[in-house]
């Protein structure tokens, strides 16, 4: 594990926190720039695709942080944050990684992060779908509001668990991409388990990006599809010839 890889991974983690903690955007941006500088010292200035991705991602994140106090530009800030996260994951793929067996602490960290993600997202997605469907129901029949659970309580449950689940999934995905070289030959491959987990993470990112503009049915569908991809990565991909180390023995 190189210094540039470690800084880039921490940058992705802090930017994922930036969806809910604005200060995390600035910290993640400076970690990106620090990773680009460390890689430049190690290999030369702009000697590979990781450095431009980190510099661009860091600058976009800094610009997004400057919009935190301008509520009308919140969609632009979220767009810049999502783009910075994708650039950071690309940089983790492009940075050099030593081959060999994965260390046990890292394996436990990777598995533990996804375990937390599955549990938290299960609760958050369930609450989010119920919230969206109840919102549609109450719009059609407002008189039923007295006998229904309050929307604000479902919304608070949804946001709290989705925050934890998304952050844990980002840590799990980033650590897997950064150090899976010994299993795939590349941190990002067309392995069904890795692709489905990455697509699920992208859909959750899209949900946070468009959260305030999605209608009830669209919100429920996007949440269910994103979590279904995570479930497929865990339950379905091993039967499709996945080369992931957690594949089933039959």
PDB file of C-alpha atoms in Angstrom:
ATOM      1  CA  UNK A   1       0.000   0.000   0.000  1.00  0.00           C
ATOM      2  CA  UNK A   2       1.505   3.317  -1.092  1.00  0.00           C
ATOM      3  CA  UNK A   3       1.094   6.722   0.538  1.00  0.00           C
ATOM      4  CA  UNK A   4      -0.820   7.995  -2.502  1.00  0.00           C
ATOM      5  CA  UNK A   5      -3.270   5.074  -2.316  1.00  0.00           C
ATOM      6  CA  UNK A   6      -3.848   5.622   1.404  1.00  0.00           C
ATOM      7  CA  UNK A   7      -4.476   9.358   0.963  1.00  0.00           C
ATOM      8  CA  UNK A   8      -6.802   8.760  -1.996  1.00  0.00           C
ATOM      9  CA  UNK A   9      -8.772   6.183  -0.035  1.00  0.00           C
ATOM     10  CA  UNK A  10      -9.150   8.551   2.924  1.00  0.00           C
ATOM     11  CA  UNK A  11     -10.200  11.270   0.497  1.00  0.00           C
ATOM     12  CA  UNK A  12     -12.974   9.081  -0.898  1.00  0.00           C
ATOM     13  CA  UNK A  13     -14.120   8.275   2.654  1.00  0.00           C
ATOM     14  CA  UNK A  14     -14.318  11.940   3.679  1.00  0.00           C
ATOM     15  CA  UNK A  15     -16.067  12.938   0.452  1.00  0.00           C
ATOM     16  CA  UNK A  16     -18.683  10.249   1.084  1.00  0.00           C
ATOM     17  CA  UNK A  17     -19.239  11.872   4.470  1.00  0.00           C
ATOM     18  CA  UNK A  18     -19.628  15.163   2.629  1.00  0.00           C
ATOM     19  CA  UNK A  19     -23.197  14.243   1.634  1.00  0.00           C
ATOM     20  CA  UNK A  20     -24.137  14.816   5.270  1.00  0.00           C
ATOM     21  CA  UNK A  21     -21.180  16.706   6.807  1.00  0.00           C
ATOM     22  CA  UNK A  22     -20.080  19.688   4.648  1.00  0.00           C
ATOM     23  CA  UNK A  23     -16.634  19.892   6.262  1.00  0.00           C
ATOM     24  CA  UNK A  24     -15.856  16.426   4.921  1.00  0.00           C
ATOM     25  CA  UNK A  25     -15.844  17.819   1.369  1.00  0.00           C
ATOM     26  CA  UNK A  26     -12.916  20.137   2.088  1.00  0.00           C
ATOM     27  CA  UNK A  27     -10.964  17.468   3.960  1.00  0.00           C
ATOM     28  CA  UNK A  28     -11.499  14.980   1.152  1.00  0.00           C
ATOM     29  CA  UNK A  29     -10.424  17.536  -1.454  1.00  0.00           C
ATOM     30  CA  UNK A  30      -7.124  18.260   0.285  1.00  0.00           C
ATOM     31  CA  UNK A  31      -6.482  14.524   0.723  1.00  0.00           C
ATOM     32  CA  UNK A  32      -6.997  14.101  -3.036  1.00  0.00           C
ATOM     33  CA  UNK A  33      -4.478  16.832  -3.764  1.00  0.00           C
ATOM     34  CA  UNK A  34      -2.065  15.343  -1.234  1.00  0.00           C
ATOM     35  CA  UNK A  35      -2.392  11.939  -2.915  1.00  0.00           C
ATOM     36  CA  UNK A  36      -1.665  13.495  -6.309  1.00  0.00           C
ATOM     37  CA  UNK A  37       1.427  15.218  -4.872  1.00  0.00           C
ATOM     38  CA  UNK A  38       2.657  11.995  -3.238  1.00  0.00           C
ATOM     39  CA  UNK A  39       2.219  10.094  -6.500  1.00  0.00           C
ATOM     40  CA  UNK A  40       4.042  12.853  -8.405  1.00  0.00           C
ATOM     41  CA  UNK A  41       7.020  12.636  -6.051  1.00  0.00           C
ATOM     42  CA  UNK A  42       7.081   8.843  -6.415  1.00  0.00           C
ATOM     43  CA  UNK A  43       6.668   8.517 -10.201  1.00  0.00           C
ATOM     44  CA  UNK A  44       7.004  11.970 -11.747  1.00  0.00           C
ATOM     45  CA  UNK A  45       4.609  14.776 -12.573  1.00  0.00           C
ATOM     46  CA  UNK A  46       1.458  13.565 -14.365  1.00  0.00           C
ATOM     47  CA  UNK A  47       3.092  10.226 -15.164  1.00  0.00           C
ATOM     48  CA  UNK A  48      -0.229   8.385 -15.094  1.00  0.00           C
ATOM     49  CA  UNK A  49      -4.012   8.896 -15.200  1.00  0.00           C
ATOM     50  CA  UNK A  50      -4.406   8.860 -11.416  1.00  0.00           C
ATOM     51  CA  UNK A  51      -2.810  12.274 -10.858  1.00  0.00           C
ATOM     52  CA  UNK A  52      -5.089  14.249 -13.240  1.00  0.00           C
ATOM     53  CA  UNK A  53      -8.125  12.466 -11.782  1.00  0.00           C
ATOM     54  CA  UNK A  54      -7.097  13.340  -8.231  1.00  0.00           C
ATOM     55  CA  UNK A  55      -6.296  16.962  -9.063  1.00  0.00           C
ATOM     56  CA  UNK A  56      -9.547  17.426 -10.969  1.00  0.00           C
ATOM     57  CA  UNK A  57     -11.559  15.686  -8.263  1.00  0.00           C
ATOM     58  CA  UNK A  58      -9.927  17.763  -5.536  1.00  0.00           C
ATOM     59  CA  UNK A  59     -10.545  21.054  -7.313  1.00  0.00           C
ATOM     60  CA  UNK A  60     -14.163  20.138  -8.068  1.00  0.00           C
ATOM     61  CA  UNK A  61     -14.692  19.202  -4.425  1.00  0.00           C
ATOM     62  CA  UNK A  62     -13.202  22.505  -3.242  1.00  0.00           C
ATOM     63  CA  UNK A  63     -15.551  24.327  -5.574  1.00  0.00           C
ATOM     64  CA  UNK A  64     -18.450  22.300  -4.231  1.00  0.00           C
ATOM     65  CA  UNK A  65     -17.475  23.159  -0.659  1.00  0.00           C
ATOM     66  CA  UNK A  66     -17.575  26.870  -1.506  1.00  0.00           C
ATOM     67  CA  UNK A  67     -21.259  26.458  -2.441  1.00  0.00           C
ATOM     68  CA  UNK A  68     -22.260  25.042   0.960  1.00  0.00           C
ATOM     69  CA  UNK A  69     -23.689  28.386   2.141  1.00  0.00           C
ATOM     70  CA  UNK A  70     -25.719  28.943  -1.024  1.00  0.00           C
ATOM     71  CA  UNK A  71     -28.848  26.753  -0.689  1.00  0.00           C
ATOM     72  CA  UNK A  72     -30.105  27.546  -4.186  1.00  0.00           C
ATOM     73  CA  UNK A  73     -26.989  25.919  -5.647  1.00  0.00           C
ATOM     74  CA  UNK A  74     -27.303  22.707  -3.613  1.00  0.00           C
ATOM     75  CA  UNK A  75     -27.968  20.558  -6.739  1.00  0.00           C
ATOM     76  CA  UNK A  76     -24.724  21.856  -8.289  1.00  0.00           C
ATOM     77  CA  UNK A  77     -22.791  21.123  -5.083  1.00  0.00           C
ATOM     78  CA  UNK A  78     -24.151  17.576  -5.019  1.00  0.00           C
ATOM     79  CA  UNK A  79     -23.267  17.069  -8.666  1.00  0.00           C
ATOM     80  CA  UNK A  80     -19.679  18.194  -8.062  1.00  0.00           C
ATOM     81  CA  UNK A  81     -19.429  15.918  -5.032  1.00  0.00           C
ATOM     82  CA  UNK A  82     -20.698  12.887  -6.972  1.00  0.00           C
ATOM     83  CA  UNK A  83     -18.259  13.596  -9.801  1.00  0.00           C
ATOM     84  CA  UNK A  84     -15.378  13.905  -7.321  1.00  0.00           C
ATOM     85  CA  UNK A  85     -16.254  10.550  -5.762  1.00  0.00           C
ATOM     86  CA  UNK A  86     -16.266   8.810  -9.137  1.00  0.00           C
ATOM     87  CA  UNK A  87     -12.908  10.402 -10.014  1.00  0.00           C
ATOM     88  CA  UNK A  88     -11.495   9.231  -6.683  1.00  0.00           C
ATOM     89  CA  UNK A  89     -12.560   5.641  -7.290  1.00  0.00           C
ATOM     90  CA  UNK A  90     -11.026   5.811 -10.767  1.00  0.00           C
ATOM     91  CA  UNK A  91      -7.788   7.074  -9.229  1.00  0.00           C
ATOM     92  CA  UNK A  92      -7.757   4.166  -6.770  1.00  0.00           C
ATOM     93  CA  UNK A  93      -7.966   1.826  -9.741  1.00  0.00           C
ATOM     94  CA  UNK A  94      -5.183   3.601 -11.613  1.00  0.00           C
ATOM     95  CA  UNK A  95      -2.728   3.913  -8.710  1.00  0.00           C
ATOM     96  CA  UNK A  96      -0.109   1.141  -8.381  1.00  0.00           C
ATOM     97  CA  UNK A  97      -0.905  -1.653  -5.957  1.00  0.00           C
ATOM     98  CA  UNK A  98       1.447  -4.422  -4.854  1.00  0.00           C
ATOM     99  CA  UNK A  99       0.433  -7.938  -5.775  1.00  0.00           C
ATOM    100  CA  UNK A 100       0.222 -10.699  -3.212  1.00  0.00           C
ATOM    101  CA  UNK A 101      -2.110 -11.954  -0.521  1.00  0.00           C
ATOM    102  CA  UNK A 102      -4.423  -9.460   1.109  1.00  0.00           C
ATOM    103  CA  UNK A 103      -3.469  -8.778   4.738  1.00  0.00           C
ATOM    104  CA  UNK A 104      -5.961 -10.138   7.270  1.00  0.00           C
ATOM    105  CA  UNK A 105      -6.739  -6.731   8.893  1.00  0.00           C
ATOM    106  CA  UNK A 106      -7.634  -5.273   5.492  1.00  0.00           C
ATOM    107  CA  UNK A 107      -9.791  -8.291   4.628  1.00  0.00           C
ATOM    108  CA  UNK A 108     -11.677  -7.923   7.909  1.00  0.00           C
ATOM    109  CA  UNK A 109     -12.084  -4.185   7.334  1.00  0.00           C
ATOM    110  CA  UNK A 110     -13.453  -4.740   3.822  1.00  0.00           C
ATOM    111  CA  UNK A 111     -15.889  -7.447   4.918  1.00  0.00           C
ATOM    112  CA  UNK A 112     -16.942  -5.511   8.020  1.00  0.00           C
ATOM    113  CA  UNK A 113     -17.631  -2.357   6.024  1.00  0.00           C
ATOM    114  CA  UNK A 114     -19.957  -4.210   3.663  1.00  0.00           C
ATOM    115  CA  UNK A 115     -21.657  -6.002   6.558  1.00  0.00           C
ATOM    116  CA  UNK A 116     -22.498  -2.649   8.144  1.00  0.00           C
ATOM    117  CA  UNK A 117     -23.584  -1.352   4.736  1.00  0.00           C
ATOM    118  CA  UNK A 118     -25.996  -4.241   4.128  1.00  0.00           C
ATOM    119  CA  UNK A 119     -27.591  -3.941   7.563  1.00  0.00           C
ATOM    120  CA  UNK A 120     -27.914  -0.151   7.558  1.00  0.00           C
ATOM    121  CA  UNK A 121     -29.116   0.058   3.954  1.00  0.00           C
ATOM    122  CA  UNK A 122     -31.755  -2.600   4.608  1.00  0.00           C
ATOM    123  CA  UNK A 123     -33.339  -0.393   7.279  1.00  0.00           C
ATOM    124  CA  UNK A 124     -32.798   2.855   5.360  1.00  0.00           C
ATOM    125  CA  UNK A 125     -34.214   1.525   2.088  1.00  0.00           C
ATOM    126  CA  UNK A 126     -37.220   0.003   3.843  1.00  0.00           C
ATOM    127  CA  UNK A 127     -38.001   3.253   5.633  1.00  0.00           C
ATOM    128  CA  UNK A 128     -37.455   5.258   2.443  1.00  0.00           C
ATOM    129  CA  UNK A 129     -39.821   3.084   0.394  1.00  0.00           C
ATOM    130  CA  UNK A 130     -42.497   3.244   3.109  1.00  0.00           C
ATOM    131  CA  UNK A 131     -42.063   7.012   3.315  1.00  0.00           C
ATOM    132  CA  UNK A 132     -42.440   7.420  -0.459  1.00  0.00           C
ATOM    133  CA  UNK A 133     -45.506   5.169  -0.655  1.00  0.00           C
ATOM    134  CA  UNK A 134     -47.149   6.816   2.344  1.00  0.00           C
ATOM    135  CA  UNK A 135     -46.551  10.227   0.834  1.00  0.00           C
ATOM    136  CA  UNK A 136     -48.393   9.102  -2.322  1.00  0.00           C
ATOM    137  CA  UNK A 137     -51.195   7.635  -0.241  1.00  0.00           C
ATOM    138  CA  UNK A 138     -51.699  10.760   1.847  1.00  0.00           C
ATOM    139  CA  UNK A 139     -51.679  12.973  -1.224  1.00  0.00           C
ATOM    140  CA  UNK A 140     -54.554  10.911  -2.608  1.00  0.00           C
ATOM    141  CA  UNK A 141     -56.404  10.552   0.728  1.00  0.00           C
ATOM    142  CA  UNK A 142     -55.365  13.323   3.179  1.00  0.00           C
ATOM    143  CA  UNK A 143     -58.045  12.247   5.656  1.00  0.00           C
ATOM    144  CA  UNK A 144     -56.009   9.122   6.496  1.00  0.00           C
ATOM    145  CA  UNK A 145     -53.127  11.133   7.931  1.00  0.00           C
ATOM    146  CA  UNK A 146     -54.362  10.807  11.534  1.00  0.00           C
ATOM    147  CA  UNK A 147     -54.088   7.014  11.506  1.00  0.00           C
ATOM    148  CA  UNK A 148     -50.767   6.778   9.645  1.00  0.00           C
ATOM    149  CA  UNK A 149     -47.209   6.960  11.039  1.00  0.00           C
ATOM    150  CA  UNK A 150     -45.809  10.499  10.756  1.00  0.00           C
ATOM    151  CA  UNK A 151     -43.784  11.072   7.613  1.00  0.00           C
ATOM    152  CA  UNK A 152     -41.080  12.960   9.491  1.00  0.00           C
ATOM    153  CA  UNK A 153     -40.271   9.910  11.648  1.00  0.00           C
ATOM    154  CA  UNK A 154     -39.933   7.646   8.595  1.00  0.00           C
ATOM    155  CA  UNK A 155     -37.858  10.287   6.851  1.00  0.00           C
ATOM    156  CA  UNK A 156     -35.511  10.656   9.822  1.00  0.00           C
ATOM    157  CA  UNK A 157     -35.101   6.874  10.016  1.00  0.00           C
ATOM    158  CA  UNK A 158     -34.400   6.712   6.286  1.00  0.00           C
ATOM    159  CA  UNK A 159     -31.809   9.466   6.252  1.00  0.00           C
ATOM    160  CA  UNK A 160     -29.965   8.231   9.324  1.00  0.00           C
ATOM    161  CA  UNK A 161     -29.533   4.650   8.148  1.00  0.00           C
ATOM    162  CA  UNK A 162     -28.859   5.559   4.524  1.00  0.00           C
ATOM    163  CA  UNK A 163     -26.037   7.850   5.655  1.00  0.00           C
ATOM    164  CA  UNK A 164     -24.341   5.084   7.629  1.00  0.00           C
ATOM    165  CA  UNK A 165     -24.949   2.484   4.918  1.00  0.00           C
ATOM    166  CA  UNK A 166     -23.712   4.659   2.069  1.00  0.00           C
ATOM    167  CA  UNK A 167     -20.536   5.638   3.930  1.00  0.00           C
ATOM    168  CA  UNK A 168     -19.821   2.011   4.861  1.00  0.00           C
ATOM    169  CA  UNK A 169     -20.459   0.883   1.269  1.00  0.00           C
ATOM    170  CA  UNK A 170     -18.064   3.545   0.001  1.00  0.00           C
ATOM    171  CA  UNK A 171     -15.362   2.314   2.382  1.00  0.00           C
ATOM    172  CA  UNK A 172     -15.988  -1.284   1.362  1.00  0.00           C
ATOM    173  CA  UNK A 173     -15.991  -0.511  -2.348  1.00  0.00           C
ATOM    174  CA  UNK A 174     -12.918   1.713  -2.152  1.00  0.00           C
ATOM    175  CA  UNK A 175     -10.911  -0.789  -0.127  1.00  0.00           C
ATOM    176  CA  UNK A 176     -11.927  -3.618  -2.443  1.00  0.00           C
ATOM    177  CA  UNK A 177     -10.942  -1.700  -5.581  1.00  0.00           C
ATOM    178  CA  UNK A 178      -7.681  -0.546  -4.061  1.00  0.00           C
ATOM    179  CA  UNK A 179      -6.369  -3.902  -2.883  1.00  0.00           C
ATOM    180  CA  UNK A 180      -8.047  -6.686  -4.898  1.00  0.00           C
ATOM    181  CA  UNK A 181      -5.097  -6.986  -7.266  1.00  0.00           C
ATOM    182  CA  UNK A 182      -4.124 -10.461  -6.133  1.00  0.00           C
ATOM    183  CA  UNK A 183      -7.548 -11.863  -7.041  1.00  0.00           C
ATOM    184  CA  UNK A 184      -8.542 -10.030 -10.221  1.00  0.00           C
ATOM    185  CA  UNK A 185      -5.259  -8.837 -11.704  1.00  0.00           C
ATOM    186  CA  UNK A 186      -6.835  -5.367 -11.666  1.00  0.00           C
ATOM    187  CA  UNK A 187      -8.708  -3.456  -8.944  1.00  0.00           C
ATOM    188  CA  UNK A 188     -11.684  -3.065 -11.300  1.00  0.00           C
ATOM    189  CA  UNK A 189     -12.802  -5.887 -13.556  1.00  0.00           C
ATOM    190  CA  UNK A 190     -15.965  -7.225 -15.177  1.00  0.00           C
ATOM    191  CA  UNK A 191     -16.475  -9.678 -12.341  1.00  0.00           C
ATOM    192  CA  UNK A 192     -20.270  -9.876 -11.682  1.00  0.00           C
ATOM    193  CA  UNK A 193     -19.890  -9.337  -7.950  1.00  0.00           C
ATOM    194  CA  UNK A 194     -17.752  -6.234  -8.313  1.00  0.00           C
ATOM    195  CA  UNK A 195     -19.814  -4.748 -11.159  1.00  0.00           C
ATOM    196  CA  UNK A 196     -23.143  -5.190  -9.369  1.00  0.00           C
ATOM    197  CA  UNK A 197     -21.792  -3.655  -6.147  1.00  0.00           C
ATOM    198  CA  UNK A 198     -20.346  -0.718  -8.086  1.00  0.00           C
ATOM    199  CA  UNK A 199     -23.632  -0.127  -9.959  1.00  0.00           C
ATOM    200  CA  UNK A 200     -25.562  -0.263  -6.677  1.00  0.00           C
ATOM    201  CA  UNK A 201     -23.226   2.347  -5.181  1.00  0.00           C
ATOM    202  CA  UNK A 202     -23.697   4.548  -8.270  1.00  0.00           C
ATOM    203  CA  UNK A 203     -27.492   4.362  -7.921  1.00  0.00           C
ATOM    204  CA  UNK A 204     -27.344   5.349  -4.253  1.00  0.00           C
ATOM    205  CA  UNK A 205     -25.090   8.241  -5.263  1.00  0.00           C
ATOM    206  CA  UNK A 206     -27.663   9.226  -7.886  1.00  0.00           C
ATOM    207  CA  UNK A 207     -30.381   9.054  -5.228  1.00  0.00           C
ATOM    208  CA  UNK A 208     -28.543  11.520  -2.993  1.00  0.00           C
ATOM    209  CA  UNK A 209     -27.864  13.714  -6.000  1.00  0.00           C
ATOM    210  CA  UNK A 210     -31.531  13.899  -7.093  1.00  0.00           C
ATOM    211  CA  UNK A 211     -33.155  13.314  -3.714  1.00  0.00           C
ATOM    212  CA  UNK A 212     -35.211  16.515  -3.593  1.00  0.00           C
ATOM    213  CA  UNK A 213     -36.412  16.195  -7.183  1.00  0.00           C
ATOM    214  CA  UNK A 214     -37.607  12.594  -7.143  1.00  0.00           C
ATOM    215  CA  UNK A 215     -41.295  11.786  -6.905  1.00  0.00           C
ATOM    216  CA  UNK A 216     -42.644   9.073  -4.626  1.00  0.00           C
ATOM    217  CA  UNK A 217     -42.597   6.210  -7.124  1.00  0.00           C
ATOM    218  CA  UNK A 218     -39.232   7.203  -8.580  1.00  0.00           C
ATOM    219  CA  UNK A 219     -37.674   7.398  -5.093  1.00  0.00           C
ATOM    220  CA  UNK A 220     -38.997   3.986  -4.113  1.00  0.00           C
ATOM    221  CA  UNK A 221     -37.916   2.402  -7.418  1.00  0.00           C
ATOM    222  CA  UNK A 222     -34.401   3.846  -7.262  1.00  0.00           C
ATOM    223  CA  UNK A 223     -33.877   2.734  -3.665  1.00  0.00           C
ATOM    224  CA  UNK A 224     -35.156  -0.775  -4.349  1.00  0.00           C
ATOM    225  CA  UNK A 225     -33.077  -1.173  -7.516  1.00  0.00           C
ATOM    226  CA  UNK A 226     -29.896   0.035  -5.793  1.00  0.00           C
ATOM    227  CA  UNK A 227     -30.329  -2.323  -2.855  1.00  0.00           C
ATOM    228  CA  UNK A 228     -31.298  -5.181  -5.197  1.00  0.00           C
ATOM    229  CA  UNK A 229     -27.926  -4.806  -6.921  1.00  0.00           C
ATOM    230  CA  UNK A 230     -26.166  -5.052  -3.555  1.00  0.00           C
ATOM    231  CA  UNK A 231     -28.189  -8.163  -2.715  1.00  0.00           C
ATOM    232  CA  UNK A 232     -27.337  -9.648  -6.100  1.00  0.00           C
ATOM    233  CA  UNK A 233     -23.648  -9.019  -5.428  1.00  0.00           C
ATOM    234  CA  UNK A 234     -23.971 -10.966  -2.176  1.00  0.00           C
ATOM    235  CA  UNK A 235     -26.404 -13.740  -3.146  1.00  0.00           C
ATOM    236  CA  UNK A 236     -26.487 -14.055  -6.938  1.00  0.00           C
ATOM    237  CA  UNK A 237     -23.036 -13.229  -8.263  1.00  0.00           C
ATOM    238  CA  UNK A 238     -21.299 -16.283  -6.678  1.00  0.00           C
ATOM    239  CA  UNK A 239     -23.452 -18.539  -8.894  1.00  0.00           C
ATOM    240  CA  UNK A 240     -22.362 -16.710 -12.069  1.00  0.00           C
ATOM    241  CA  UNK A 241     -18.708 -17.649 -11.847  1.00  0.00           C
ATOM    242  CA  UNK A 242     -17.537 -14.749  -9.711  1.00  0.00           C
ATOM    243  CA  UNK A 243     -13.793 -14.874  -8.996  1.00  0.00           C
ATOM    244  CA  UNK A 244     -14.226 -12.906  -5.770  1.00  0.00           C
ATOM    245  CA  UNK A 245     -12.542 -14.613  -2.760  1.00  0.00           C
ATOM    246  CA  UNK A 246     -15.939 -14.957  -1.024  1.00  0.00           C
ATOM    247  CA  UNK A 247     -17.372 -17.124  -3.830  1.00  0.00           C
ATOM    248  CA  UNK A 248     -19.262 -20.228  -2.812  1.00  0.00           C
ATOM    249  CA  UNK A 249     -17.422 -23.550  -3.188  1.00  0.00           C
ATOM    250  CA  UNK A 250     -20.094 -25.074  -5.467  1.00  0.00           C
TER     251      UNK A 250
END
